[in-house]
XYZ file of C-alpha atoms in Angstrom:
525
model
C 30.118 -3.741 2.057
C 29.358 0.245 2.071
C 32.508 2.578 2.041
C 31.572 3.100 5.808
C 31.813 -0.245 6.469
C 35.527 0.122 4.913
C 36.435 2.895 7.731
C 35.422 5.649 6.083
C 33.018 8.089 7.995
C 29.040 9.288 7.722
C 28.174 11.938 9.032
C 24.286 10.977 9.755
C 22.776 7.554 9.513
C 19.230 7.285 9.286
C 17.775 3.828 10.228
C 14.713 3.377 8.476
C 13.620 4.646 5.001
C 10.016 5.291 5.085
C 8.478 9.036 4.791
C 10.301 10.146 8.371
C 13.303 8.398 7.096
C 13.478 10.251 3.449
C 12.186 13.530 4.724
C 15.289 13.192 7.707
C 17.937 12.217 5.089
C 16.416 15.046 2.388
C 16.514 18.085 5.157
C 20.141 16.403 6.146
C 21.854 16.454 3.259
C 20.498 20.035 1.773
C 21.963 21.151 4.936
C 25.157 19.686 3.822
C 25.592 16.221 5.342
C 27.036 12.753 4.103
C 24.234 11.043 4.623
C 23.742 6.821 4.627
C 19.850 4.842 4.868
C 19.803 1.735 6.130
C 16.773 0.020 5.723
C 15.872 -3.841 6.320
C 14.476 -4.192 2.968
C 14.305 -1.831 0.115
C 12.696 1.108 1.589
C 9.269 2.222 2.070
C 7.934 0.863 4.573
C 4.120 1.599 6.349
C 4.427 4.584 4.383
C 4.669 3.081 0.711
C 1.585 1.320 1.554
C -0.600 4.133 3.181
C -2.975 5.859 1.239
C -0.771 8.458 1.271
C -2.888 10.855 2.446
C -0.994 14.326 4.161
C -3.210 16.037 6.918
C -2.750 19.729 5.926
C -4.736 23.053 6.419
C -4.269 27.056 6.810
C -4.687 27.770 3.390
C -2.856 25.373 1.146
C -2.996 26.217 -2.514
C -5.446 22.922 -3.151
C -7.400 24.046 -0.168
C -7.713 27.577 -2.466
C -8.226 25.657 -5.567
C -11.309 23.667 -4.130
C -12.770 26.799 -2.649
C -12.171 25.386 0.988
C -11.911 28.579 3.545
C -9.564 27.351 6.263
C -7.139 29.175 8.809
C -4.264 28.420 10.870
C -6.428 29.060 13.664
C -9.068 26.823 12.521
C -6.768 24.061 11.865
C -5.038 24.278 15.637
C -8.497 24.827 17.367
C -9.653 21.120 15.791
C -6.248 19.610 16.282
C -6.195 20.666 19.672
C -8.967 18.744 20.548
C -7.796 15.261 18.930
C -4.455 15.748 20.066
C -5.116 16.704 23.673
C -1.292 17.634 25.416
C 0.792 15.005 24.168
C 2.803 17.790 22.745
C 2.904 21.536 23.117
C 1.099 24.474 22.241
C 3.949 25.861 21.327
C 4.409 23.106 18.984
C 1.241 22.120 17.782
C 0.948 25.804 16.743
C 4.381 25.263 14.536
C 3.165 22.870 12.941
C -0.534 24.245 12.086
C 1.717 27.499 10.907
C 3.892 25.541 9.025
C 1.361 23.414 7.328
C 1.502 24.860 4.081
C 4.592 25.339 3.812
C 5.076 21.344 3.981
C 2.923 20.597 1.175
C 5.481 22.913 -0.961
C 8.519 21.563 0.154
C 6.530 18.181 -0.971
C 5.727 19.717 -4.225
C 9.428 20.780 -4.747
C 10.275 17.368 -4.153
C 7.913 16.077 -7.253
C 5.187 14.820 -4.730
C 2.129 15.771 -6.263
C -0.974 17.195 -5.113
C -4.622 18.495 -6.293
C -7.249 19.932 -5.122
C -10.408 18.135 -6.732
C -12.920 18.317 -3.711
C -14.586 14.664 -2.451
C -18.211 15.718 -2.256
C -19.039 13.253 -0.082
C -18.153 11.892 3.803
C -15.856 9.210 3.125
C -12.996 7.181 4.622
C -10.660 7.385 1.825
C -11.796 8.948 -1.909
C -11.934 7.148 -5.348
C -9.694 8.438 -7.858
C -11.213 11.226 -8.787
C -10.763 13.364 -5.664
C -8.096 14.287 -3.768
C -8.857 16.760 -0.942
C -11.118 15.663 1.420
C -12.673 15.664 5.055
C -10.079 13.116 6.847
C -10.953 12.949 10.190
C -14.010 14.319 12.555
C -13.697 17.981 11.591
C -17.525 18.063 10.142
C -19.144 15.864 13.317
C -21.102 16.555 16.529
C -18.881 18.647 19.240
C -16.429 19.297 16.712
C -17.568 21.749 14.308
C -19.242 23.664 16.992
C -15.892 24.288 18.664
C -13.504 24.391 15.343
C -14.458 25.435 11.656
C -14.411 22.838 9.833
C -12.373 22.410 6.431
C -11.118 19.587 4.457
C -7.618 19.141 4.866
C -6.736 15.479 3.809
C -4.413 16.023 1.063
C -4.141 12.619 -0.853
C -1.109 11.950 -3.258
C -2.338 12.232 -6.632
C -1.920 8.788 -7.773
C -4.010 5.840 -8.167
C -5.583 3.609 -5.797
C -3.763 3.923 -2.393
C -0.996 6.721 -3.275
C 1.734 6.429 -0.759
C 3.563 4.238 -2.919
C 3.798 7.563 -4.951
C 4.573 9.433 -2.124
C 7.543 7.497 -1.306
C 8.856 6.904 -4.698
C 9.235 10.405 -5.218
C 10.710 11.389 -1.779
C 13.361 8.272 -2.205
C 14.480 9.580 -5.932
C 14.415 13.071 -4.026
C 17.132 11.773 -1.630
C 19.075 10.035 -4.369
C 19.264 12.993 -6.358
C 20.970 14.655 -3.272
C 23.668 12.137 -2.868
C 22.017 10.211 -0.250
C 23.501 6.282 -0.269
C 20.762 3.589 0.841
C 22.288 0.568 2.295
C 18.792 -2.313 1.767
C 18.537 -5.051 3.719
C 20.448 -4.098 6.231
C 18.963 -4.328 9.892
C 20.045 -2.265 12.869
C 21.183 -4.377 15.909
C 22.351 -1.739 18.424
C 23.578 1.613 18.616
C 27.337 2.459 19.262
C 28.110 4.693 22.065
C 31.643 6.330 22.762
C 31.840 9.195 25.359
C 28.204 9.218 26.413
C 26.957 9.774 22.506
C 25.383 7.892 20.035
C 28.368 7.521 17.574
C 27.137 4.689 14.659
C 25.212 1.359 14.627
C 26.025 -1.873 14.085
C 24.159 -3.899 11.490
C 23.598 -7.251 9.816
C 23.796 -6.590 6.173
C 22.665 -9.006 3.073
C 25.291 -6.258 1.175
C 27.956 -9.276 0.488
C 25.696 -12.254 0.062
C 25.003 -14.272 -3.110
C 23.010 -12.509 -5.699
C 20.300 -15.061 -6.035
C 20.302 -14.763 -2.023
C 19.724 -11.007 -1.987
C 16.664 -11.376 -5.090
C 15.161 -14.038 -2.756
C 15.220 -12.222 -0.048
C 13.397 -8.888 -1.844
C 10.911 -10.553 -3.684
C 9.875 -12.352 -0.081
C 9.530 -8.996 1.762
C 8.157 -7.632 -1.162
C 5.281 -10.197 -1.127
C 5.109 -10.259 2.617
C 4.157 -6.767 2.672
C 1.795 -6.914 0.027
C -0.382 -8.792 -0.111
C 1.009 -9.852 2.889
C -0.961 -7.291 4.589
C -3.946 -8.798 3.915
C -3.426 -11.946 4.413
C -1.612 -12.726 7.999
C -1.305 -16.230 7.151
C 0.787 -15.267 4.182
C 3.193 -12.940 5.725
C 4.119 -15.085 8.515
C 5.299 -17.775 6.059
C 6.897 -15.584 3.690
C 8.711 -13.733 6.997
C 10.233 -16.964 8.266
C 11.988 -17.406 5.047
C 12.952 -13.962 4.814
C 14.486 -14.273 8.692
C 15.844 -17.463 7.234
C 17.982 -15.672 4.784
C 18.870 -13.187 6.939
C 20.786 -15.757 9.581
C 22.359 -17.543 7.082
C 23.969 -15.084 4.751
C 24.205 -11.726 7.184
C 27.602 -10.577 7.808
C 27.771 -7.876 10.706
C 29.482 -4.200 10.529
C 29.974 -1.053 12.072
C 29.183 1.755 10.677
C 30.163 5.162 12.317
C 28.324 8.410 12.447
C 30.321 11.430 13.000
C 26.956 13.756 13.785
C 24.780 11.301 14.987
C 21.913 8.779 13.970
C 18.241 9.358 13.103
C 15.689 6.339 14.514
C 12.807 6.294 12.036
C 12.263 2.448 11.619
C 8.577 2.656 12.272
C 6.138 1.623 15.205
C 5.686 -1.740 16.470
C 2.276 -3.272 15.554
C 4.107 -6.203 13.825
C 5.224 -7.263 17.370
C 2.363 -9.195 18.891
C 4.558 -9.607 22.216
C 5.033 -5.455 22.672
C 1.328 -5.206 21.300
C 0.318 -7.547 23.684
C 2.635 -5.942 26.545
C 1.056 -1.942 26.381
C -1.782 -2.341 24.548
C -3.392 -6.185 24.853
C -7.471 -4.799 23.939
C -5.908 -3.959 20.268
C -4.624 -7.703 19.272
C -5.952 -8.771 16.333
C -6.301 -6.260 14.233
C -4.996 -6.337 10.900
C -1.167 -4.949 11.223
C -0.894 -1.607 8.814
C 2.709 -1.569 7.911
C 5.544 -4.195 7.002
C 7.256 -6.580 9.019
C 9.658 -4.233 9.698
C 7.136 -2.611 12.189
C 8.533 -5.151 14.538
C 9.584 -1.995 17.192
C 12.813 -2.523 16.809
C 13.798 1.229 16.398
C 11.927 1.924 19.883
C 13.939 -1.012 21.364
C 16.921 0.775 20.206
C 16.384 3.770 21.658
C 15.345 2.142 25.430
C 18.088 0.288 25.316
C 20.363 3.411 24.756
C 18.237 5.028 27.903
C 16.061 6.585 26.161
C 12.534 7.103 27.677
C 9.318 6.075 25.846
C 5.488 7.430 26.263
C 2.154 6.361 25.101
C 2.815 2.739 24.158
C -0.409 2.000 24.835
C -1.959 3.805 21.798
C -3.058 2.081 18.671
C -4.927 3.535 15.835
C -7.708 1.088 15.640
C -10.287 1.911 12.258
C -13.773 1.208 11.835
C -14.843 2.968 8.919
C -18.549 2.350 8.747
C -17.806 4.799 5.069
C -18.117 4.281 1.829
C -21.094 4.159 0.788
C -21.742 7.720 2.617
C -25.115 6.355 3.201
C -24.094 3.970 6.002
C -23.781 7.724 8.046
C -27.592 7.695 8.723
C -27.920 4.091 10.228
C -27.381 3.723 14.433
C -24.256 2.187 15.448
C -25.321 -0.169 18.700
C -24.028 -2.442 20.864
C -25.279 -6.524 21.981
C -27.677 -4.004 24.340
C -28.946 -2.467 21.754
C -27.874 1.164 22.779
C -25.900 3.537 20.606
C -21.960 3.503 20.534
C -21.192 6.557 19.158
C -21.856 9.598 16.721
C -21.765 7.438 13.797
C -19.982 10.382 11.773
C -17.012 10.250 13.897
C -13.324 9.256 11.934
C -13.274 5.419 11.797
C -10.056 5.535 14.396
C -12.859 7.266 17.423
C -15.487 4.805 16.138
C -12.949 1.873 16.867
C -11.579 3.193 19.797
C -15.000 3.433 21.455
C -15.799 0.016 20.334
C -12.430 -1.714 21.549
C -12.358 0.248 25.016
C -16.218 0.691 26.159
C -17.960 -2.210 24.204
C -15.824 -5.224 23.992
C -15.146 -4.716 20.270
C -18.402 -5.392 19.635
C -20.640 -3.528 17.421
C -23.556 -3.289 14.766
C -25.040 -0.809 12.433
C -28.916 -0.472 11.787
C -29.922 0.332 8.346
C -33.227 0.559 6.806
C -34.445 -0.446 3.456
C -33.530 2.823 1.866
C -30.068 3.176 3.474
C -29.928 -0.631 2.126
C -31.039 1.040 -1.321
C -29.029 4.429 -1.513
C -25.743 2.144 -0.246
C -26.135 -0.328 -3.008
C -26.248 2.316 -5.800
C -23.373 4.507 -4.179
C -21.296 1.864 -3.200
C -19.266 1.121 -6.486
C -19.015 4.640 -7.286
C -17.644 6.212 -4.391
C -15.848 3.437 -3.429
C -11.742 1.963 -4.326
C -12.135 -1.771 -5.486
C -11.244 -2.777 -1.993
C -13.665 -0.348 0.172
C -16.361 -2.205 -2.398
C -15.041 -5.120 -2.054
C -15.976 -4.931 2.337
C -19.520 -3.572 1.385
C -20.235 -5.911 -0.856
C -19.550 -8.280 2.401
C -21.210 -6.167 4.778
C -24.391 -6.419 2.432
C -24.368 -10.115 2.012
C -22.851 -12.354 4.648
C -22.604 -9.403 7.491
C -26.147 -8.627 7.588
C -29.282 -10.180 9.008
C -32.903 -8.316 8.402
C -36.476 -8.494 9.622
C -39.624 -6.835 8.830
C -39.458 -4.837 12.338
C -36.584 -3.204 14.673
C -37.235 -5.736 17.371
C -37.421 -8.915 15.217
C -33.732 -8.362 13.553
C -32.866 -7.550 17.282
C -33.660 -10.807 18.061
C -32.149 -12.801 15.021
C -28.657 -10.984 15.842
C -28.861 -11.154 19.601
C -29.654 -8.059 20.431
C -31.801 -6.584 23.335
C -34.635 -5.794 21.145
C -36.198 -4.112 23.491
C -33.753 -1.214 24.342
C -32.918 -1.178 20.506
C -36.747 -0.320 20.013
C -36.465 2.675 22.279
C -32.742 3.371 21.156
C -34.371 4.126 17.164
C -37.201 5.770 18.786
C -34.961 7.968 20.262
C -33.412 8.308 17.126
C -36.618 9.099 14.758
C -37.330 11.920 17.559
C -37.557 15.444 16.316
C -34.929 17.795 17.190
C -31.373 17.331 18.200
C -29.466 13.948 17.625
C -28.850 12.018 20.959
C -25.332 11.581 20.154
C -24.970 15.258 18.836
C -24.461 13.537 15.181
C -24.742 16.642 12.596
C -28.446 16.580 11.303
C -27.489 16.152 7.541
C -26.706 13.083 8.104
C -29.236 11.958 10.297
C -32.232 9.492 8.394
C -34.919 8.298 10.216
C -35.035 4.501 10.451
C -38.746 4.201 9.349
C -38.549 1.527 5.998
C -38.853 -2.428 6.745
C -37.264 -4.286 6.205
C -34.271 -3.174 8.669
C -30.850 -4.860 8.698
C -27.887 -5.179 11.516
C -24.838 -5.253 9.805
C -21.838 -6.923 11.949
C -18.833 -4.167 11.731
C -17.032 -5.997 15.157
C -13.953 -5.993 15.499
C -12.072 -9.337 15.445
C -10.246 -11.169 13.155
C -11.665 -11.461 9.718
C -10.743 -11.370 5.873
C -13.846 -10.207 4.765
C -14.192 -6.735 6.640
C -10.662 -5.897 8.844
C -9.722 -3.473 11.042
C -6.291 -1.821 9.990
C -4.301 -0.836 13.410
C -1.313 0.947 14.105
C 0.812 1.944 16.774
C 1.316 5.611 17.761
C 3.450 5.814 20.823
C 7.108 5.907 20.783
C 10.463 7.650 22.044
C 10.545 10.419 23.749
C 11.827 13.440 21.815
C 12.332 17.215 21.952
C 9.749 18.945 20.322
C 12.351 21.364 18.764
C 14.894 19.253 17.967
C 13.845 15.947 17.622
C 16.534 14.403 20.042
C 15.978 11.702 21.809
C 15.194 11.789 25.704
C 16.467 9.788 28.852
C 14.287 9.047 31.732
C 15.339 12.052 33.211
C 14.509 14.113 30.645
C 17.931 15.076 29.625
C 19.305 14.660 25.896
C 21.178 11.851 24.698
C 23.821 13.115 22.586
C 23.946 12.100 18.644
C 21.040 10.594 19.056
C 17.487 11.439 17.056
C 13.777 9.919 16.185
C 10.706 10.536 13.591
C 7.690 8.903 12.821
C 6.263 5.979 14.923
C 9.362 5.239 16.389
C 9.122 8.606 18.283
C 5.742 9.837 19.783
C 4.272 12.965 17.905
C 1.860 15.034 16.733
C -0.955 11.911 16.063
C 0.372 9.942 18.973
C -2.708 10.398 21.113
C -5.409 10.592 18.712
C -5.009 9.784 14.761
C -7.133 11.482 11.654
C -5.770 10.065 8.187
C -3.624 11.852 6.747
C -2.031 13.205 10.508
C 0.822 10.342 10.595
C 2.219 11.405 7.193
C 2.014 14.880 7.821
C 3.559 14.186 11.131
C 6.442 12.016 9.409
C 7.268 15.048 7.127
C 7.378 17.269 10.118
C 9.206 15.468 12.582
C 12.013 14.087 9.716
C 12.704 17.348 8.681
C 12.831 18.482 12.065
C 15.271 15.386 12.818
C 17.101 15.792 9.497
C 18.001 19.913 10.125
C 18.623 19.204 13.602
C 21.141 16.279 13.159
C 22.963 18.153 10.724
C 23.465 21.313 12.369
């Protein structure tokens, strides 16, 4: 067992060790704590699978390097608008100002960064880029009230790069004298006097060696390629639970500051996904099976209040290829769903909550074409992958609008007067930004199925974004009645945030980083 487990005292324990959980115990211990992780397996979490992608604007040196013009100001007026109030202005302001700053304190910490400039409107770059437009900044509504700028910094690294992220924060911590306890879970929360004084755990730390190798290449594989494959994970998870019964021992470990929740959100749980937010089940889970919301239960069950439960990041990227923007996005009526250049998490969110999940892009010919040849390049092997899908066994076509109509179901004739609509000079119906609007005028035409619903071939990644309630300068955790609960702190998903209304890529990193650190100094001072 840990020396804590042997009576000696922490002074903060951080339960979870994803980005909230490294950037909490980094900020902690330069500001002189004994700081102990626990994690359930060996670290990473959601995060270490992201595409590690850090929302970030005001004039960040990669920003400077690609030649982008932003401002703090232009940063918080587009923010404002995705994030509605779900926190301050007071803090949403911080954290616009202190933008970059972050990516330095990342760069000090051996996360790296560039700023190569993705010339194209894309869900997530191909390895040659690494600055990029992230969310709706560039589309209808949006750039009219905010300047736009790219500010998705993406972790130079290849393919999805928050596995580099993470490494580099977790050998950050180490380096610090930060101990990491793996496969060690979190049960409850010990309270003495009214304050959140340690946690008691069931640990793997004493079990048989072969036990404790089992049990990490099983998570290991349950996360990835677990993630892909549902069918996978749940098997591998029952033998990974398994383990954990059998050859857990239990322990207290005490915390003479207090304890930092930062275990994640809870789209694992199909019962609390199915509780607060039942129009987002099945979805493909983004995260591990530690997303399971046990950090959130912790924190109710200490009195701790929670807020927007009910929001999941839901994304349908209808990008790469970039030339998917100028098809129509319809419904089974065969009118339009949305500005088609809106960030994949607005495009599902419309589709879940107005149309049933239900949804199909119109392409011509030469979209068919310019998609084909763009695909490959523009694309990582698994955003290729989907459109090679999309192209073949997604898509139905006919030599007129109102014949494909009719092959996928469609009211063919409102989809008739929805492309006429379209073709129409001037102004985009659904205020889509005219460079990326293409007339639908070559036959044949083609409705490619992008619904929502369970399916291998073309998912739809979802997260949660709601959690405890916290101060917004401290990061402590909230009662009911609003009033602190002593020694107690969140970050990340488990607490609710900067992205917990309305998510961009590269926002739920950026927020991690924010609200750690802010969790980390706080706990510690």
């Amino acid at each position: 067992m840990a020396a804590t487990a042997q009576g000696q005292d922490t002074e903060v324990i951080v339960v979870g060790f994803g980005a909230a959980g490294a950037c909490a115990a980094i900020e902690a211990a330069e500001h002189g704590a004994d700081v102990l992780v626990i994690d359930r397996f060996d670290g990473g979490g959601a995060s270490a699978l992201s595409g590690g992608v850090v929302y970030a604007g005001g004039g960040t040196p990669q920003q400077r390097d690609a030649g982008v013009d932003d401002s703090v100001d232009a940063m918080y007026d587009y923010l404002r608008l995705e994030a509605g109030d779900v926190v301050s202005e007071v803090t949403l302001r911080r954290f616009c100002e202190d933008s970059p700053g972050m990516i330095a304190w990342l760069e000090r910490h051996d996360v790296p960064f560039e700023g190569s400039l993705c010339p194209v409107k894309t869900s997530y770059p191909n390895n040659d880029y690494y600055l990029y437009f992230s969310g709706s900044e560039a589309a209808g509504g949006f750039c009219d009230t905010a300047k736009p700028a790219a500010r998705g910094h993406r972790v130079k690294g290849s393919g999805t790069s928050g596995k580099v992220l993470f490494a580099r924060l977790a050998a950050a911590a180490r380096r610090l004298g930060v101990r990491v306890l793996p496969q060690t879970t979190a049960v409850e929360l010990v309270t003495e006097d009214g304050a959140i004084t340690g946690v008691r755990v069931r640990t793997l730390r004493d079990a048989p060696a072969w036990a404790r190798r089992a049990h990490r290449v099983l998570a290991r594989y349950s996360a990835k390629p677990g993630l892909y494959v549902p069918a996978v994970r749940k098997l591998l998870q029952r033998r990974v639970v398994a383990l954990e019964r059998r050859y857990g021992r239990e322990a207290t470990l005490t915390a003479s500051r207090g304890v930092v929740l930062s275990a994640g959100g809870f789209i694992a749980n199909r019962a609390m996904v199915r509780e607060h937010a039942p129009a987002y089940r099945g979805g493909l889970a983004l995260g591990t099976a530690g997303d399971d919301g046990s950090g959130i239960r912790l924190g109710t069950r200490a009195g701790a209040a929670t807020a927007e439960l009910d929001r999941v990041s839901a994304w349908r990227f209808l990008t790469p290829p970039s030339a998917f923007l100028g098809g129509v996005l319809v419904d089974e009526h065969g009118e339009r769903i949305i500005d088609e250049s809106r960030y994949g998490a607005a495009i599902g969110e419309a589709m879940i909550a107005r149309h049933g999940g239900r949804g199909w892009l119109l392409v011509d010919a030469a979209i068919v074409r310019d998609a084909r040849r763009g695909a490959r390049g523009e694309s990582q092997w698994f955003q290729w992958l989907q459109t090679v899908y999309l192209l073949r066994r997604g898509r139905v076509s006919a030599d007129s609008v109102a014949g494909v109509a009719r092959k996928a179901g469609i009211d063919a004739e409102r989809l008739v007067a929805t492309v006429e609509a379209y073709n129409a000079e001037g102004p985009d119906p659904m205020g889509k930004p005219s460079a990326f609007v293409r007339p639908l005028t070559t036959p044949p035409f083609s409705l490619v199925d992008v619904g929502i619903r369970p399916n291998i071939g073309y998912p739809c990644p979802m997260l949660t974004l709601g959690g405890l309630v916290v101060s917004e300068d401290t990061g402590q955790v909230l009662g009911g009645a609003g009033e602190p609960i002593a020694g107690l702190y969140a970050a990340g998903r488990t607490a609710v945030g900067i992205c917990s209304r309305s998510y961009v890529s590269g926002l739920s990193l950026a927020d991690c980083v924010f609200s750690g650190r802010r969790a980390g100094t706080s706990v510690a001072t």
